[in-house]
mmCIF file of N, CA and C in Angstrom:
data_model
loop_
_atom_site.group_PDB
_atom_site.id
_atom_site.type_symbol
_atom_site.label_atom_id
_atom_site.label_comp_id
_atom_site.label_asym_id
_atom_site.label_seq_id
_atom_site.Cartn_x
_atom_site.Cartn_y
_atom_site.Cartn_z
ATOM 1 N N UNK A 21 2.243 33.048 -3.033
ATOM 2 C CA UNK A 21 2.995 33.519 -1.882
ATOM 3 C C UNK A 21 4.103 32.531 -1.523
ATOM 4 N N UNK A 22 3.572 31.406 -1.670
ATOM 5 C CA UNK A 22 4.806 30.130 -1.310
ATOM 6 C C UNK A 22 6.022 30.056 -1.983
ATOM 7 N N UNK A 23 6.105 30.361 -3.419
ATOM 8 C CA UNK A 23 7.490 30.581 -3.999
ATOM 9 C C UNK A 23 7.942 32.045 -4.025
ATOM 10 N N UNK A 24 7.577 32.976 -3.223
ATOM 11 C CA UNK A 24 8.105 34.188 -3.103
ATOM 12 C C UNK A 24 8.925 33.745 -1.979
ATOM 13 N N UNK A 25 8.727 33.228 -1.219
ATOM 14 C CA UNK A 25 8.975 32.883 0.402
ATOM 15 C C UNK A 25 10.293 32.162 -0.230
ATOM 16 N N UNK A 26 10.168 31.146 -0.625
ATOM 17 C CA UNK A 26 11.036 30.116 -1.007
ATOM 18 C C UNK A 26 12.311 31.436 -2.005
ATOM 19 N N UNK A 27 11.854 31.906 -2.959
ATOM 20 C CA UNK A 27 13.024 32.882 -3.253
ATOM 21 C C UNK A 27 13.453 33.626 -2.282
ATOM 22 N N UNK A 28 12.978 34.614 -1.558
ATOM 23 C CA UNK A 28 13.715 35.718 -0.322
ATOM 24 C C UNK A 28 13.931 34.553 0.763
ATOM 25 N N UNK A 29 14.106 33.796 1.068
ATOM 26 C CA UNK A 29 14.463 32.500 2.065
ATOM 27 C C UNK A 29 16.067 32.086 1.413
ATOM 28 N N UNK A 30 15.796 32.116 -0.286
ATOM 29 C CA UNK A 30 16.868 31.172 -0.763
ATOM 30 C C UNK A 30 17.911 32.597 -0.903
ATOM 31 N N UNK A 31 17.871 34.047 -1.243
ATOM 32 C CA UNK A 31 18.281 34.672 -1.369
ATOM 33 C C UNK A 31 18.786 35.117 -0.186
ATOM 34 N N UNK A 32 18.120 35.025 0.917
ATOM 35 C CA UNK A 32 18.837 35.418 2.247
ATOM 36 C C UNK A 32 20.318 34.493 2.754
ATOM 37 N N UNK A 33 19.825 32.852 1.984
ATOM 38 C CA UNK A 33 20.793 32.094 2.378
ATOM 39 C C UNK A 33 20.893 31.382 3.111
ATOM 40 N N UNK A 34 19.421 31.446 3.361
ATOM 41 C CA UNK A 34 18.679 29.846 4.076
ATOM 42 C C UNK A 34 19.104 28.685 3.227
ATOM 43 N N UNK A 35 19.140 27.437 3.700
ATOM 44 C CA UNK A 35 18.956 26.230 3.025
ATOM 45 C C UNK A 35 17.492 25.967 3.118
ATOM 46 N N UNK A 36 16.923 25.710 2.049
ATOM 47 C CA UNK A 36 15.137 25.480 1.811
ATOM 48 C C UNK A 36 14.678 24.301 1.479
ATOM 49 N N UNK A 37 14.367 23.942 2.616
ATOM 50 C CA UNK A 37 13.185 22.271 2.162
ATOM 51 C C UNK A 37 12.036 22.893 1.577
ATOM 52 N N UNK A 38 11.288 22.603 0.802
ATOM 53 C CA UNK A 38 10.095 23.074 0.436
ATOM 54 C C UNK A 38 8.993 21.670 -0.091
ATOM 55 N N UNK A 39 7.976 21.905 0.205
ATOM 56 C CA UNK A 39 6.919 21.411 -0.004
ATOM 57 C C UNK A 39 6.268 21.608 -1.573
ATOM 58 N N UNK A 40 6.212 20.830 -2.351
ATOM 59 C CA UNK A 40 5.636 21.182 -3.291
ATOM 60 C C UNK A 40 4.262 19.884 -4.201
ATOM 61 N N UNK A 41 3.199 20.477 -4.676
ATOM 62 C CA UNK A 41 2.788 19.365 -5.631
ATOM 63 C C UNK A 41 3.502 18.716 -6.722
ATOM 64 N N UNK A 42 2.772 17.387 -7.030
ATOM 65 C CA UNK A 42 3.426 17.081 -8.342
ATOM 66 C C UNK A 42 3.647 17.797 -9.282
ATOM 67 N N UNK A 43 4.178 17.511 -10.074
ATOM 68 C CA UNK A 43 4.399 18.601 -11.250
ATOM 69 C C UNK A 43 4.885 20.311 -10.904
ATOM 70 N N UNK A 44 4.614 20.660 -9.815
ATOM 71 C CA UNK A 44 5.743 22.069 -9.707
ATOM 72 C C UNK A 44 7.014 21.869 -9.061
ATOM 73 N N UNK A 45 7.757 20.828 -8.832
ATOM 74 C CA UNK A 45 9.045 20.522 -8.320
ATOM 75 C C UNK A 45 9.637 21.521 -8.983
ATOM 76 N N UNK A 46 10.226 21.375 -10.532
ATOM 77 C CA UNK A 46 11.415 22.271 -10.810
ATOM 78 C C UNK A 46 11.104 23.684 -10.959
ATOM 79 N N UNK A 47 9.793 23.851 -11.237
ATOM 80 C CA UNK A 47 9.251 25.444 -10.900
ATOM 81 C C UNK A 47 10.016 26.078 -9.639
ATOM 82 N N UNK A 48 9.861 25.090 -8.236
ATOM 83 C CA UNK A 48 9.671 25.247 -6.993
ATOM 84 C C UNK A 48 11.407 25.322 -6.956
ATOM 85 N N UNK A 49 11.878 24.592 -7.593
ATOM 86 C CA UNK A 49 13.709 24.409 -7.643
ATOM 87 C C UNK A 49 14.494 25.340 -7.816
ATOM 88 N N UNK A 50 13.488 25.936 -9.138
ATOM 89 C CA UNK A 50 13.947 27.094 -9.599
ATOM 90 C C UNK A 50 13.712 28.214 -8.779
ATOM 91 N N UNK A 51 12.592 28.666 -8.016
ATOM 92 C CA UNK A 51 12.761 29.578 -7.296
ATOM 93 C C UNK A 51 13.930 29.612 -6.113
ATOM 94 N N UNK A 52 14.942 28.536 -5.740
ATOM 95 C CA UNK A 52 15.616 28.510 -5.035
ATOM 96 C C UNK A 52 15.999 27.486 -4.213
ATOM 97 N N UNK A 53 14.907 26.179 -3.918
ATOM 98 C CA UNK A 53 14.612 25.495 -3.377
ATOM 99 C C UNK A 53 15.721 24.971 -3.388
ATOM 100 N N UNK A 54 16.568 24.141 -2.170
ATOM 101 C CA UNK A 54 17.532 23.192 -2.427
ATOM 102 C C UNK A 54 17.035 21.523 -2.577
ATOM 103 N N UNK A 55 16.114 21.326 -1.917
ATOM 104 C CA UNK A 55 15.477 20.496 -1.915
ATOM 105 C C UNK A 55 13.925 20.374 -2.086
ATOM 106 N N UNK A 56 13.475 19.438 -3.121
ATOM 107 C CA UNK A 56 11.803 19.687 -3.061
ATOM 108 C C UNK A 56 11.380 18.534 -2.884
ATOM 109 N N UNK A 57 10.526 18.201 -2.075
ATOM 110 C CA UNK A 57 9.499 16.697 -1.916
ATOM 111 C C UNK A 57 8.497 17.291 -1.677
ATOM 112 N N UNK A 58 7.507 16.057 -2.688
ATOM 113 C CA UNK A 58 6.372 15.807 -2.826
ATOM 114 C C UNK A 58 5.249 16.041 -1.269
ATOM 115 N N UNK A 59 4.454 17.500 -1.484
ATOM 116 C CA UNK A 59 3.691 17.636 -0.142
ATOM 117 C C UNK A 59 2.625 16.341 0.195
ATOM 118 N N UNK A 60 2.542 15.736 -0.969
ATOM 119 C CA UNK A 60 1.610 14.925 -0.733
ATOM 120 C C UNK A 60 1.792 13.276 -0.854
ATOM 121 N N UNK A 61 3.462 13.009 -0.736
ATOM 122 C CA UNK A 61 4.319 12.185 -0.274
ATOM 123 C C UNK A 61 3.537 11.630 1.256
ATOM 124 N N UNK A 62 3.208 10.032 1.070
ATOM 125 C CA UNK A 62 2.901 9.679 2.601
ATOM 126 C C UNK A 62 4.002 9.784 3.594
ATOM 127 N N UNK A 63 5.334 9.716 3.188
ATOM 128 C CA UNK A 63 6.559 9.793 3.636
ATOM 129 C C UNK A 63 6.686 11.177 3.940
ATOM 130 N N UNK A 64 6.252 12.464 3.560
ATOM 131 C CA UNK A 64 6.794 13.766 3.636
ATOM 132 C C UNK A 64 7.523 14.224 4.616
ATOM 133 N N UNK A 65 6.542 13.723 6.193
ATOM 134 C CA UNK A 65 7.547 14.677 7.145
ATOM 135 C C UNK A 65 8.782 13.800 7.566
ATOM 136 N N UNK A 66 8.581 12.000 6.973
ATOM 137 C CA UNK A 66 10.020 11.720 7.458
ATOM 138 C C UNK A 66 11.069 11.926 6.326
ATOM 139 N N UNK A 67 10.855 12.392 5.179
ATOM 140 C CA UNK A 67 11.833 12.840 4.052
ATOM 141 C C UNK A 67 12.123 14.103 4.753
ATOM 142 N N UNK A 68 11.629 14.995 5.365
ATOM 143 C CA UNK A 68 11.707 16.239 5.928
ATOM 144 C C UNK A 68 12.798 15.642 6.841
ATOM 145 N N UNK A 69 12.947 15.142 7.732
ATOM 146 C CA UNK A 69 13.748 15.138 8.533
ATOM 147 C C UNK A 69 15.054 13.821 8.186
ATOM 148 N N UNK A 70 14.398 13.498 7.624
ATOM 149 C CA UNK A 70 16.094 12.609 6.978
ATOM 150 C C UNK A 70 16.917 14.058 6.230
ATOM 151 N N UNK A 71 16.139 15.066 5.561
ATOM 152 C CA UNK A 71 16.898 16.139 4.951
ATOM 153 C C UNK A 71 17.610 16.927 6.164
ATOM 154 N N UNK A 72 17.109 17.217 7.088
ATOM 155 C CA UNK A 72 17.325 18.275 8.396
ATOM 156 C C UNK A 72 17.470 17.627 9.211
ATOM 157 N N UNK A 73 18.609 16.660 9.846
ATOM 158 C CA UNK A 73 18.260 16.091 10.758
ATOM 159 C C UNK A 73 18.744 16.728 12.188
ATOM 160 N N UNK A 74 19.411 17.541 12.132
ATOM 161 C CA UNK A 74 19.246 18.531 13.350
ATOM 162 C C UNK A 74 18.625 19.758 13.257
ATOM 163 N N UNK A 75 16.996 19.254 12.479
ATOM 164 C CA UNK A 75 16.047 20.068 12.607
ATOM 165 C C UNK A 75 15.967 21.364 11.890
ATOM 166 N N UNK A 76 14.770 21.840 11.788
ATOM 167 C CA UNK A 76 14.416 22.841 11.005
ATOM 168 C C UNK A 76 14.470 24.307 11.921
ATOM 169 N N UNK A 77 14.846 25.169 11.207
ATOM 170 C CA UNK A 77 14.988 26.061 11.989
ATOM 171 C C UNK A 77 13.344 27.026 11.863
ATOM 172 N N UNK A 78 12.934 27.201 10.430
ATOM 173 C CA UNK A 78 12.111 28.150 10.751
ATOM 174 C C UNK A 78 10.763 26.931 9.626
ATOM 175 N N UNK A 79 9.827 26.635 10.304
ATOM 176 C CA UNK A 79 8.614 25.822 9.446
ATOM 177 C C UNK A 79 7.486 26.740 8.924
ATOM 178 N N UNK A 80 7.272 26.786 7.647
ATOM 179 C CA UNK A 80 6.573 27.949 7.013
ATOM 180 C C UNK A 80 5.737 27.593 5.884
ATOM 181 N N UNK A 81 4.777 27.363 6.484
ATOM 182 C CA UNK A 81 3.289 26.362 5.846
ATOM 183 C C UNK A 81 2.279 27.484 5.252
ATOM 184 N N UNK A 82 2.354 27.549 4.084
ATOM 185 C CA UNK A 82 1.664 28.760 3.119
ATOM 186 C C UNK A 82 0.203 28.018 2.791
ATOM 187 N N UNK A 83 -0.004 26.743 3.631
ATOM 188 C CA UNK A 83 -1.055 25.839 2.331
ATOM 189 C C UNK A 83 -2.272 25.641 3.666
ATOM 190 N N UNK A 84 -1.791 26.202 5.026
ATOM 191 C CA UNK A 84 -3.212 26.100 5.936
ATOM 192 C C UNK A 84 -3.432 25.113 6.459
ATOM 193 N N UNK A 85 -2.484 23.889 6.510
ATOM 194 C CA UNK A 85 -2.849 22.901 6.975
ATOM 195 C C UNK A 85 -2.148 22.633 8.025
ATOM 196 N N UNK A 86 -1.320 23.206 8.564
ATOM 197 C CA UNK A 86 -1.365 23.194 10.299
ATOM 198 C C UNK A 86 -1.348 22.175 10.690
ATOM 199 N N UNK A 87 -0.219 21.042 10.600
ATOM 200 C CA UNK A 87 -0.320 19.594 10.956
ATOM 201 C C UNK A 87 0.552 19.397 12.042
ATOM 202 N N UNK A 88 0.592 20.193 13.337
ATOM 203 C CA UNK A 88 1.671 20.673 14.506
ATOM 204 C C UNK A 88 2.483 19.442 14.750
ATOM 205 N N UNK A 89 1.215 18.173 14.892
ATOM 206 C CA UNK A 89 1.619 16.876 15.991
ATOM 207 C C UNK A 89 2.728 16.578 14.975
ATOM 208 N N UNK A 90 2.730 16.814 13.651
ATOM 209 C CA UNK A 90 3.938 16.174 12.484
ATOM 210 C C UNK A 90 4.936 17.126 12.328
ATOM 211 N N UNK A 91 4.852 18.473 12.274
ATOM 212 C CA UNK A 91 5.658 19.036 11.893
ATOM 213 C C UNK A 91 6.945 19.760 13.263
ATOM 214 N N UNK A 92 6.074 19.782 14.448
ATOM 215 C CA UNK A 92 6.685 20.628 15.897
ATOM 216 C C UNK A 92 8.188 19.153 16.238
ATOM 217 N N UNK A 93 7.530 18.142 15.829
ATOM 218 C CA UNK A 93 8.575 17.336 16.264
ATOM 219 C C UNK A 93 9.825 17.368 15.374
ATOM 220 N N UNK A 94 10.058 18.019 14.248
ATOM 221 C CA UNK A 94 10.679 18.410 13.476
ATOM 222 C C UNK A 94 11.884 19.603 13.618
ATOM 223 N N UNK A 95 11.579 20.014 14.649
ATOM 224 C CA UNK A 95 12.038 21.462 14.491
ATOM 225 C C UNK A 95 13.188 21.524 15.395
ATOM 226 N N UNK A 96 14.594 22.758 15.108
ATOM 227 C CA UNK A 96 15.505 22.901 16.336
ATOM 228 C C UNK A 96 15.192 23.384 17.181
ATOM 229 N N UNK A 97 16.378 23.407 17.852
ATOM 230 C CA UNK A 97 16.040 24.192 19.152
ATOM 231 C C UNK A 97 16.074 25.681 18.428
ATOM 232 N N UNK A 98 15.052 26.558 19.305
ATOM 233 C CA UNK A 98 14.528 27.841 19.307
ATOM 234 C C UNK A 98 13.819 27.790 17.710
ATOM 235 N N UNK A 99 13.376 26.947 17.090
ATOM 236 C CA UNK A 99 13.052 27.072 15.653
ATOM 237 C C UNK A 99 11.575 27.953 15.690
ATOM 238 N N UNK A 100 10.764 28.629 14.850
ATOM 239 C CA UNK A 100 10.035 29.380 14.390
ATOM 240 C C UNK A 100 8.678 28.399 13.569
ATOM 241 N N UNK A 101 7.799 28.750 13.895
ATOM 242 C CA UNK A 101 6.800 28.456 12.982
ATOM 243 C C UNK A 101 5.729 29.272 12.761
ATOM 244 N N UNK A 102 5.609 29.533 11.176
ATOM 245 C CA UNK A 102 4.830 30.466 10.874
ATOM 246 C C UNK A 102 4.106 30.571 10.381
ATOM 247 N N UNK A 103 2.742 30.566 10.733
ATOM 248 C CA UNK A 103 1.148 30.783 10.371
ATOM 249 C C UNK A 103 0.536 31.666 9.877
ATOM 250 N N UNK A 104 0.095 31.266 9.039
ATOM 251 C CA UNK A 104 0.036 32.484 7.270
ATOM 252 C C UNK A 104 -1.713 32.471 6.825
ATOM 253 N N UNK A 105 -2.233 31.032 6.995
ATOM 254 C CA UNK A 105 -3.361 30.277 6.060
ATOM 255 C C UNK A 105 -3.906 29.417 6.886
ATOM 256 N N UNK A 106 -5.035 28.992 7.229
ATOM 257 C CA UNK A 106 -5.821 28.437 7.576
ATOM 258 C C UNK A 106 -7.033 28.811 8.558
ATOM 259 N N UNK A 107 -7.660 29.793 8.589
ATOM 260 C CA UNK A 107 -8.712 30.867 9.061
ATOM 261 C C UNK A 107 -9.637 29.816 10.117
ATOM 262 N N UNK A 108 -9.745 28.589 9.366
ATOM 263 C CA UNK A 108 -10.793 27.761 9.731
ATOM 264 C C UNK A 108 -10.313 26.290 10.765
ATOM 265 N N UNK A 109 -8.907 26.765 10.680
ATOM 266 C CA UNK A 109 -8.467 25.592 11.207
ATOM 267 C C UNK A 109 -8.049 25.750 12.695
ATOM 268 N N UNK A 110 -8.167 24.569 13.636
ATOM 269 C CA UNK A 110 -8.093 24.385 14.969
ATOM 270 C C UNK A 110 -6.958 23.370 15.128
ATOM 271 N N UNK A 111 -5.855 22.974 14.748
ATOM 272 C CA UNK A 111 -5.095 21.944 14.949
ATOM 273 C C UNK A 111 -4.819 22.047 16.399
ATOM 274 N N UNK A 112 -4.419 20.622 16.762
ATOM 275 C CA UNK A 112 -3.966 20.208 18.256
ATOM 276 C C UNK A 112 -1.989 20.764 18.285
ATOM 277 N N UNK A 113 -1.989 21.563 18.730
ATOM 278 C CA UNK A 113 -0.556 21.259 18.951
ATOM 279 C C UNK A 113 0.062 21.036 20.427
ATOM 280 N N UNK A 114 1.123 20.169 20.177
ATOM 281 C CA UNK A 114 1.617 19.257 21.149
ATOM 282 C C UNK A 114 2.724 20.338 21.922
ATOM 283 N N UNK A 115 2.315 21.063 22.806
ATOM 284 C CA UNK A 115 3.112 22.121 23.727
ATOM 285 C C UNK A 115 4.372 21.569 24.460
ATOM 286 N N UNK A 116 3.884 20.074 24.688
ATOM 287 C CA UNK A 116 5.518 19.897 25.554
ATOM 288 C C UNK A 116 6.488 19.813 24.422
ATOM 289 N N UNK A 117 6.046 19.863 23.153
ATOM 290 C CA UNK A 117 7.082 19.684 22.434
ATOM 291 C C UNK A 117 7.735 20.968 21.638
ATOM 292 N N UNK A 118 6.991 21.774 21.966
ATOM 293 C CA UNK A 118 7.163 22.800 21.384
ATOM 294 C C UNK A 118 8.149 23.736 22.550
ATOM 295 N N UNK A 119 7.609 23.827 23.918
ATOM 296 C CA UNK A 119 8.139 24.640 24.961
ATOM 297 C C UNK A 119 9.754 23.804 24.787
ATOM 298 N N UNK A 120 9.956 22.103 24.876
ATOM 299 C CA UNK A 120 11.146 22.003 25.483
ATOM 300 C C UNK A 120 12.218 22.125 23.981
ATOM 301 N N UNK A 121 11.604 22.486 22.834
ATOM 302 C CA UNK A 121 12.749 22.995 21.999
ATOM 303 C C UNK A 121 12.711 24.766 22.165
ATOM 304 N N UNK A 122 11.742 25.440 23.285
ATOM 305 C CA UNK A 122 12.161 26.532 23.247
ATOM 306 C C UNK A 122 11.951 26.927 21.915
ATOM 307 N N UNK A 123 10.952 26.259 21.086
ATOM 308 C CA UNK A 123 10.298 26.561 19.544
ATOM 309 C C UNK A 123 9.268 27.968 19.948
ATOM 310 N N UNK A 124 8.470 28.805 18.870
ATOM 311 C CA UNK A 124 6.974 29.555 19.054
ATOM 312 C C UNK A 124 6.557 29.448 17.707
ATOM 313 N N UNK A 125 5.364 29.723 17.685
ATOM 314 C CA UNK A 125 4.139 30.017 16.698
ATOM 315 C C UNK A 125 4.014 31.533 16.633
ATOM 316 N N UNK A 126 4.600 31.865 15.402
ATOM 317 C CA UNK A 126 3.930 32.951 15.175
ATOM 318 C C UNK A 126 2.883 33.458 14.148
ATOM 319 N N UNK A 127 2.018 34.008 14.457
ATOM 320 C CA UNK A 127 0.994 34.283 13.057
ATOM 321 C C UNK A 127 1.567 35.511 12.438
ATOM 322 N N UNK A 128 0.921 35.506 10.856
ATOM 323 C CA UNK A 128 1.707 36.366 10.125
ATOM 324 C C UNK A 128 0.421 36.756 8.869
ATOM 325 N N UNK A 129 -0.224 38.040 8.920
ATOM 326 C CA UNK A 129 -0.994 38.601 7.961
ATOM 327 C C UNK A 129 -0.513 39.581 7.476
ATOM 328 N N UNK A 130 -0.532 39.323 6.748
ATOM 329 C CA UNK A 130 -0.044 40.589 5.084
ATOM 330 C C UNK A 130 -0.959 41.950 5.354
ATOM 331 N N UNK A 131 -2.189 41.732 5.930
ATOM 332 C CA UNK A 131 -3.188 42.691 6.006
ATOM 333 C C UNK A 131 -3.005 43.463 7.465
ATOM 334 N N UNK A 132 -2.141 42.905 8.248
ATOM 335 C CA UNK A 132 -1.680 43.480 9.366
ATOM 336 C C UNK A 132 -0.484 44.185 9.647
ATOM 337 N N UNK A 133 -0.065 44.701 8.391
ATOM 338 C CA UNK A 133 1.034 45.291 8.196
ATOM 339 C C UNK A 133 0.802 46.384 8.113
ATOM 340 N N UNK A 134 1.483 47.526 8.579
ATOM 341 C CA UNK A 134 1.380 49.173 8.153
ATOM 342 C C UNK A 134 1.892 49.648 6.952
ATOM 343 N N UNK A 135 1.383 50.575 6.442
ATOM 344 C CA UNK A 135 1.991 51.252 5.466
ATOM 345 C C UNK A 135 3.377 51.570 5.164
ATOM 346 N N UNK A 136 3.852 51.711 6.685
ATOM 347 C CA UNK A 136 5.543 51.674 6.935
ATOM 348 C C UNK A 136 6.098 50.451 6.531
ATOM 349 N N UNK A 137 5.673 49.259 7.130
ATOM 350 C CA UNK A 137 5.938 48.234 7.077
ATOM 351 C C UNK A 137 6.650 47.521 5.402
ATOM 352 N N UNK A 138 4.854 47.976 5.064
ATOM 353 C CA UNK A 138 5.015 47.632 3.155
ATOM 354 C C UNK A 138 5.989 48.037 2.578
ATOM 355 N N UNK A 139 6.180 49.508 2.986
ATOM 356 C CA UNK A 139 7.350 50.496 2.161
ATOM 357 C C UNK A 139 8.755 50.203 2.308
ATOM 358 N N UNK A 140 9.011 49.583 4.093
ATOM 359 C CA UNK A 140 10.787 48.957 4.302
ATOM 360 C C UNK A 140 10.258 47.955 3.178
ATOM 361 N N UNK A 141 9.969 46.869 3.207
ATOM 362 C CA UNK A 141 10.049 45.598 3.028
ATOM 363 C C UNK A 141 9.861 45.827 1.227
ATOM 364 N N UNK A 142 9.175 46.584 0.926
ATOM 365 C CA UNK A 142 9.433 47.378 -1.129
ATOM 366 C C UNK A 142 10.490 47.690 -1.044
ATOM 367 N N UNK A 143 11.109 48.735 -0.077
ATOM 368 C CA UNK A 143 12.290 49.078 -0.361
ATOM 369 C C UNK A 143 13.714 47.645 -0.652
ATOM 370 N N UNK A 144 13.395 46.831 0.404
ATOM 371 C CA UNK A 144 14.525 46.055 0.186
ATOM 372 C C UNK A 144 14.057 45.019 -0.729
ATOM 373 N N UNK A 145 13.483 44.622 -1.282
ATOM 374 C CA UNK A 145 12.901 44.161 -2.514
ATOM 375 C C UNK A 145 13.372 44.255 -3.629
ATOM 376 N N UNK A 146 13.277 45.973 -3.845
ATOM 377 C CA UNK A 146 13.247 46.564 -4.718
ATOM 378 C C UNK A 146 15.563 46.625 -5.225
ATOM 379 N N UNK A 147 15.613 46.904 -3.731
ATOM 380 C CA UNK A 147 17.052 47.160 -3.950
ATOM 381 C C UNK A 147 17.843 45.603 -4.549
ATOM 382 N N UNK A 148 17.064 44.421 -3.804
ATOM 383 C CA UNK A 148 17.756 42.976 -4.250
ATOM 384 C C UNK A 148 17.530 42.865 -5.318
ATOM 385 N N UNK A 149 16.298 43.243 -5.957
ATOM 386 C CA UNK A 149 16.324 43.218 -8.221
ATOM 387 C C UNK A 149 17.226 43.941 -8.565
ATOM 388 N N UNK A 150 17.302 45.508 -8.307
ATOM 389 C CA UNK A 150 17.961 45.906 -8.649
ATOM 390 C C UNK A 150 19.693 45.265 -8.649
ATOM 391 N N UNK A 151 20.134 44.978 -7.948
ATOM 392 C CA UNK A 151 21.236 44.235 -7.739
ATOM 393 C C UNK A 151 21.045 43.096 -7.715
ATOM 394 N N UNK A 152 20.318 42.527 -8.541
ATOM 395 C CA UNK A 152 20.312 41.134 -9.238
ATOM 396 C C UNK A 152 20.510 39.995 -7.976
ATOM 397 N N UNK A 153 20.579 40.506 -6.840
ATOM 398 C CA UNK A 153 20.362 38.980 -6.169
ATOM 399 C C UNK A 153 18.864 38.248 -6.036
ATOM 400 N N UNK A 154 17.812 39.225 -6.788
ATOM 401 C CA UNK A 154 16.385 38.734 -6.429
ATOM 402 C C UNK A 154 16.012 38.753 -7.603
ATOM 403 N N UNK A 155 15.673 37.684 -8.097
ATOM 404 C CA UNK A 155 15.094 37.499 -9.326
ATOM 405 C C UNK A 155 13.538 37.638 -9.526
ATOM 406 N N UNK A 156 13.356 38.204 -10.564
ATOM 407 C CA UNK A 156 11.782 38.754 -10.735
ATOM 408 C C UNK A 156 11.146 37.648 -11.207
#
């Protein structure tokens, strides 16, 4: 799911920090990524923000680990964060920091989608292969 994101992100025309393990960097490059560092870099979230330094607009953690207190301080004003993975997890997140960038949390299940839903989101899918801006 994480390098689908990272392609329709890079195809929309986002600029993409992405998170990746060792060894899938240029995998991760190739899907679009402009930039890839090591998720498991002790440095990560301050390489994150030496890359963005007026912040991330939308933070999109496919891997469940929900690390708010590191990542909310990261973010622009009105930026997005989106919760995909971690069923089991309770992280602390730090609200004054989140309210005074005017940031939210949103959760996001694939399984909470309608049938309508699936079919726009195939449709425009389908139309970006076809017209070669979305690579299969």
């Amino acid at each position: 799911m994480g390098t689908a994101i990272v392609r329709l992100a890079a195809v929309m025309g986002a600029r993409v920090i992405a998170g990746a393990s060792t060894g899938d960097e240029h995998w991760v490059s190739d899907c679009g990524a402009d930039l890839v560092i090591d998720k498991h870099a002790p440095d990560y979230y301050m390489q994150v923000e030496r890359a963005a330094p007026r912040g991330v607009d939308v933070w999109w953690d496919a891997s469940g680990d929900d690390d708010f207190e590191k990542s909310v301080p990261l973010l622009a004003h009105g930026a997005r964060v989106i919760v995909m993975a971690g069923m089991q997890s309770s992280p602390r997140v730090p609200i004054n920091q989140l309210y005074t960038r005017d940031a939210s949390v949103l959760g996001f299940a694939i399984s909470n989608a309608s049938a309508a839903d699936l079919a726009e989101a195939a449709k425009v899918i389908n139309q970006m292969l076809a017209t070669g801006r979305l690579k299969g």
